[in-house]
Amino acid sequence: MHHLKLPLSGLHCMGCARKVEHQLKANLDVEISHLSPSLIELDTDASISEVVKHIESLGYQVGQRQHYTLQGLHCGKCVQKLTDLLSESEQIQDLNVTKTSLSLVTTLPEQTIIDQVESLGYQAFTEDSSSNNNSALPATQTATESTPAAPPSRQQYRADVTTNLLVKGMTCASCVASVEKALLSVSGIKNAQVNLSEQSAAAFSDQQPDQQQLLAAIRCAGYDAEIVDDPAQQQEKQQAHLTATLKYHRRNAIMGLLLGVPIMAWGVFGGSMLIQTQPQQLSWGVVGLLCLGLLCTAGKSFYQSAWQALRHKRATMDTLVALGTGVAWLYSIMVVVAPDWFPIQARHVYFEASAMIIGLISLGHAIESKAKAKTTQSLQALIQLQPQQATLITESDDQSIPVSQIEKGMHLRIKPGDKLPVDGVVIKGESYLDESMLTGEPIPTLKRSGDAVSAGTINHDGSLVIEATGVGSETMLSRIIQMVRRAQSSKPPIAKLADQISAVFVPVVVAIAIMAAFVWFWFGPEPKVSYMLVVATTVLIIACPCALGLATPLSVTVGVGKAAEMGILIRDAEVLQTTSHIDTIVFDKTGTLTEGTPKVQSVDSLHREEHELLSIVYALEQQSEHPLAKAVCEYARSKQISAAQISAFQNLRGRGVTANYNGHTVHIGSQHYMTSLEFSFDQIQPALDKVLAQAWTPLLIAIDQEIEGVIAVADPIKADAAEAIQALNKLGIKTVMLTGDHHAVAQGIAQQLGIQEVIAQVLPDQKAAHIVEYQQAGHQVAMVGDGINDAPALAQADLGIAMGSGSDVAIESAQMTFLNSSPLAILNAISLSKATVRNIRQNLLGAFIYNTLGIPVAAGVLYPWFGFLLSPVIAGAAMALSSITVVTNANRLRLFRKPYQPHNSE
C-alpha cells in the first residue's frame, strides 16, 4: 500500500468529509489516517487516479488550483509540448495551457510544477513571483507579456453554477438513475440531482455548461427536458405539468374503467369468458378490437416509454405494465382468432385484465399527481413571497415597474402592506416588518434608517424608502429558494439501498415472471397455458418500482419544505438523517444562548436620585465607543433621560472615562480602575457583590473620590434558552457551552440554564480541537454558533448549525441555518428530522414489504395450500395502491407542527 496526502476543496464541513470517507471505503481498500474538509491522508493499493475519480464523483475536487505565468512559449507546438508533459502525471487534473499562462488542479507542490516547465526550457512564475520577475525584464518585454499573462484570481475550486431542468417522462427509480447518468456524461458536470416527485433535475458545474449538450444527453436517454432557471417560472411550469398529467391520467382511467368494468362484471356474474362457439368468437373479437383501441390511446404512454427504455437497453415500470397488458391482450386475441390452437380449457380470454390494469394504474397515477402537487406547497409559498411589481422613485414622481427591471442602487418606496420586492437598506422612514415567512418568528421587527431588509417581508403601518442592494438571484429569498430546491433533490444515505435495488429491480422481476411461467408449465394443473399467462402477467403487473422510487424523495421534499416554513434552512437531505442521530450539542455563548448585545441589568445609586446619576453617566458614555457605553446610552434613552452638561472629557482607553460636572470630577470605569485610584468600596460593596454574583459586569461611578453608584451590564440570556436546554437534557442529549468568555461568567450562565459541561476561555482556533475530542469519544456532535467566528468548529462538527442572522457566510458555511435566533429552533429541527427519517423508513418498509410479499403471491406460492391465485386485475389495483400509499404517507409530514414556539425576547 502507498501513502497519499491529498488536499481537498469544495467541502464545507465534516459532513462533506464523511461523504468522501464513505465513498472511498465503499469502493476501494483504504485506511484513512487523517480526514478534514481540506485534507485527507490515506493508505491504499488503488492508484491516485482511482481515488480522485471517486472523490470527484461527489462533486468535490482533489488538489489545489494553481495558476502560473509562462515565458518562452512561442507557438502552438510549444503549448502542445508542455501539455503532453504535464498530462503524463495522474496527479494533475483540469489542465489548461496557453502561450502565456498555465492553470491546473494538482496535489503536487508549486516548485515541482515549475521544475517540470523549466525542464523543457520554459519559465513559470506563480502569482506572487510573476510581478517581481516582470519588474526585472526590459520595458518592451514587460509591456508585451504582462497584459495577457495576468492569471485569474485564485479561488476555491467548487461547483458554483447550478443548471435547473424540468424533465418529462420519468416514472420510477430506474428513470432517475438514467437521467443522472445522462447528466454526468456531459463535460464539466461535477454532480447531478434528480427529483422524481417534482420531475426536475439540477446539474452542478464550475462554469456555465453547454445547455444544448445537457438537453441532448437527456433526449438520448429517452426523456424530454427544458432548462428553467427562474424559480417562479420553474414552479409555474411544474404545476402546469402536474395539472396536465392529472388530466391525462384521469382521462385514461375513465376510458380503461369504462371498458374494463363491464367486461369484468360479465365474468364475475356468470358470463362465459371461453371461446366455444362462433358467435362467442365474433363478440369477443369486437371486444378485442375495443381493447386494442384502448391500448393505443389510454395505454399509449406505457408502450412508448417501454420502447424508449428498450432502445436504451434499460427497463422501467412501464416495461412491466406494457409486457403484462400486451401479453394478456395478445394471448386473448390469439384465442379469438385461432381457438383450435388451444385446448378447450385454455380458450379463456383476458381482455378485462388489459383494460382494468390500464384503468387502475392510470387512476393511481392521477391520485398520485394530485398528492404530489401538495408536496411542494412550502416552496410555492416562498416563491409567492416576492411581489411582481415595485414602486420606483424617480425625479418626477413614483413609477410602477416589474421586479425584473430593478437594478442595484435604485430607490424604491415601500407602502404600508407592501411586500418588499428585493433586498435593500432603509434610507428613509421607520416601520415594523413581518419577517415570519423567512425567520419563523411571529413578532414584527422595527426597521429604521440604515437597517437591512429582505425581499418577501411585509411592511406593516409605516412608509419606507429603501435602496436596492440585492436583486434577482442575489436576494436572500432567492438564495433560500435555491437552497431549499437543491436540498429537496438530494438523497439521504438511507435511500442508497433503495437506489441499489431499483437499479436491478425490473430485470429481476421479468426473470421471476419467466421462471414462474415455466414452473407452472412443468408442474401446474390444466389448462397450463392459461395458468402460465395469469401468473406471468400478475407478477409483471404487481411489481412496483414506482413506490421504491417515490419513498425517499417525496418525504425529503415535504420535510425540507416544512423546515423552510419554520425558518430552518437545510443544505442537503443527509443533514436530516445526521440531525436525528445527534447526541451532543455544543453551544457558543454569545449570540446563541445570549442576545449578543450588552444591556443594562440594574442601577444602584447611593446618594443621588437614579435619574440624576444616569444623566451624568449618559453625558460621559455618549462620547465613548465602548460596547458597554453604548448599552448605557441606550438604557438612558429608553428612560427618556437627557445628558447633563460636562466638560474636560477624557477617554482613558482600557480603564474608563473621566470629566468635570458642575465643578466635580467624575470617574466611570471598572473595579480595577477604581482600585487603582484608591477609592473606598465600603459603601458600594453590598451592591457590587450582588452584581458579581449574577456574573454581570459592573460599571462603577465615582464623584470626587467617592463611589456613588454601580451600573450592571450584561449580555442577557435569551428568553427561551433555559427551556431549550432543559428539553435537550430530557431527551438525553448532552449540552456543552464552548466560549471564549471568563470561566466565572460562563459557569454562572451555565448554572442558570442547566448546561451540563462548560469549556471557557477558549480561542476560536481551539474550539475545533474540543469538537474532535467529543467525536473521538464516540459522540455525534452538533456545533451551534454564528457561522463566522466559530467556522472551524462548525466545519469539524458532524452537524454545523449557524444561528440567527442568516447572513451570506452563515448560509454558505453551515449544513443547517436558523433564520430566527431562538435556541428552541434546535429542538424543532431535531423533531422534524426524526419525523422525516421515520416517514422515509415507513415508506421504504412499506415498499419493500409490498414487493417482498406481493411478487411471491402473484407467482402462485399460495396455490398448493389454499388454491388461491391472484388475478392480474387485483395486481393492477395493488400496484396503484402501493404508490398512492407512499405519496399519502409522505404528505402526512405536511401536518407536522412545531412542538416548541419561540418566545418574544423583547
mmCIF file of N, CA, C and O in Angstrom, residues 589 695 737 739-751 757-762:
data_model
loop_
_atom_site.group_PDB
_atom_site.id
_atom_site.type_symbol
_atom_site.label_atom_id
_atom_site.label_comp_id
_atom_site.label_asym_id
_atom_site.label_seq_id
_atom_site.Cartn_x
_atom_site.Cartn_y
_atom_site.Cartn_z
ATOM 1 N N LYS A 589 -21.575 30.778 23.261
ATOM 2 C CA LYS A 589 -22.417 31.536 24.189
ATOM 3 C C LYS A 589 -23.018 32.779 23.536
ATOM 4 O O LYS A 589 -24.240 32.912 23.426
ATOM 5 N N ALA A 695 -22.927 37.278 37.764
ATOM 6 C CA ALA A 695 -21.989 37.204 36.627
ATOM 7 C C ALA A 695 -22.191 38.377 35.678
ATOM 8 O O ALA A 695 -21.984 38.239 34.464
ATOM 9 N N MET A 737 -21.283 24.131 26.761
ATOM 10 C CA MET A 737 -21.018 25.515 26.364
ATOM 11 C C MET A 737 -19.526 25.649 26.072
ATOM 12 O O MET A 737 -18.681 25.307 26.894
ATOM 13 N N THR A 739 -16.932 28.563 24.998
ATOM 14 C CA THR A 739 -16.906 30.017 24.864
ATOM 15 C C THR A 739 -15.532 30.575 25.194
ATOM 16 O O THR A 739 -14.743 29.951 25.912
ATOM 17 N N GLY A 740 -15.265 31.741 24.680
ATOM 18 C CA GLY A 740 -14.023 32.435 24.996
ATOM 19 C C GLY A 740 -14.145 33.339 26.205
ATOM 20 O O GLY A 740 -13.176 33.975 26.625
ATOM 21 N N ASP A 741 -15.336 33.405 26.795
ATOM 22 C CA ASP A 741 -15.580 34.268 27.945
ATOM 23 C C ASP A 741 -14.902 33.711 29.190
ATOM 24 O O ASP A 741 -14.464 32.556 29.227
ATOM 25 N N HIS A 742 -14.848 34.565 30.257
ATOM 26 C CA HIS A 742 -14.244 34.144 31.512
ATOM 27 C C HIS A 742 -15.014 32.982 32.118
ATOM 28 O O HIS A 742 -16.230 32.858 31.950
ATOM 29 N N HIS A 743 -14.308 32.144 32.851
ATOM 30 C CA HIS A 743 -14.911 30.931 33.379
ATOM 31 C C HIS A 743 -16.058 31.242 34.348
ATOM 32 O O HIS A 743 -17.094 30.560 34.344
ATOM 33 N N ALA A 744 -15.882 32.281 35.159
ATOM 34 C CA ALA A 744 -16.914 32.614 36.149
ATOM 35 C C ALA A 744 -18.219 33.014 35.463
ATOM 36 O O ALA A 744 -19.309 32.602 35.872
ATOM 37 N N VAL A 745 -18.091 33.851 34.417
ATOM 38 C CA VAL A 745 -19.283 34.287 33.687
ATOM 39 C C VAL A 745 -19.943 33.089 32.995
ATOM 40 O O VAL A 745 -21.160 32.902 33.062
ATOM 41 N N ALA A 746 -19.130 32.263 32.327
ATOM 42 C CA ALA A 746 -19.662 31.101 31.620
ATOM 43 C C ALA A 746 -20.329 30.117 32.585
ATOM 44 O O ALA A 746 -21.413 29.590 32.318
ATOM 45 N N GLN A 747 -19.691 29.899 33.732
ATOM 46 C CA GLN A 747 -20.238 28.966 34.709
ATOM 47 C C GLN A 747 -21.552 29.487 35.282
ATOM 48 O O GLN A 747 -22.502 28.726 35.498
ATOM 49 N N GLY A 748 -21.627 30.806 35.503
ATOM 50 C CA GLY A 748 -22.859 31.394 36.026
ATOM 51 C C GLY A 748 -24.021 31.222 35.053
ATOM 52 O O GLY A 748 -25.135 30.864 35.454
ATOM 53 N N ILE A 749 -23.768 31.464 33.764
ATOM 54 C CA ILE A 749 -24.822 31.297 32.753
ATOM 55 C C ILE A 749 -25.205 29.826 32.614
ATOM 56 O O ILE A 749 -26.384 29.481 32.501
ATOM 57 N N ALA A 750 -24.203 28.947 32.653
ATOM 58 C CA ALA A 750 -24.474 27.510 32.532
ATOM 59 C C ALA A 750 -25.359 27.015 33.675
ATOM 60 O O ALA A 750 -26.267 26.199 33.461
ATOM 61 N N GLN A 751 -25.112 27.513 34.881
ATOM 62 C CA GLN A 751 -25.929 27.106 36.023
ATOM 63 C C GLN A 751 -27.362 27.591 35.882
ATOM 64 O O GLN A 751 -28.310 26.877 36.224
ATOM 65 N N GLU A 757 -21.922 20.744 30.713
ATOM 66 C CA GLU A 757 -20.472 20.928 30.717
ATOM 67 C C GLU A 757 -20.123 22.322 30.206
ATOM 68 O O GLU A 757 -20.814 22.851 29.325
ATOM 69 N N VAL A 758 -19.048 22.896 30.774
ATOM 70 C CA VAL A 758 -18.605 24.233 30.379
ATOM 71 C C VAL A 758 -17.123 24.192 30.031
ATOM 72 O O VAL A 758 -16.311 23.652 30.797
ATOM 73 N N ILE A 759 -16.789 24.709 28.856
ATOM 74 C CA ILE A 759 -15.392 24.872 28.455
ATOM 75 C C ILE A 759 -15.220 26.350 28.133
ATOM 76 O O ILE A 759 -15.764 26.852 27.144
ATOM 77 N N ALA A 760 -14.487 27.071 28.982
ATOM 78 C CA ALA A 760 -14.397 28.527 28.868
ATOM 79 C C ALA A 760 -12.983 28.970 28.497
ATOM 80 O O ALA A 760 -12.037 28.172 28.511
ATOM 81 N N GLN A 761 -12.893 30.269 28.168
ATOM 82 C CA GLN A 761 -11.624 30.910 27.801
ATOM 83 C C GLN A 761 -10.906 30.137 26.694
ATOM 84 O O GLN A 761 -9.718 29.856 26.757
ATOM 85 N N VAL A 762 -11.666 29.812 25.660
ATOM 86 C CA VAL A 762 -11.137 29.065 24.511
ATOM 87 C C VAL A 762 -11.060 30.001 23.309
ATOM 88 O O VAL A 762 -12.025 30.712 22.999
#
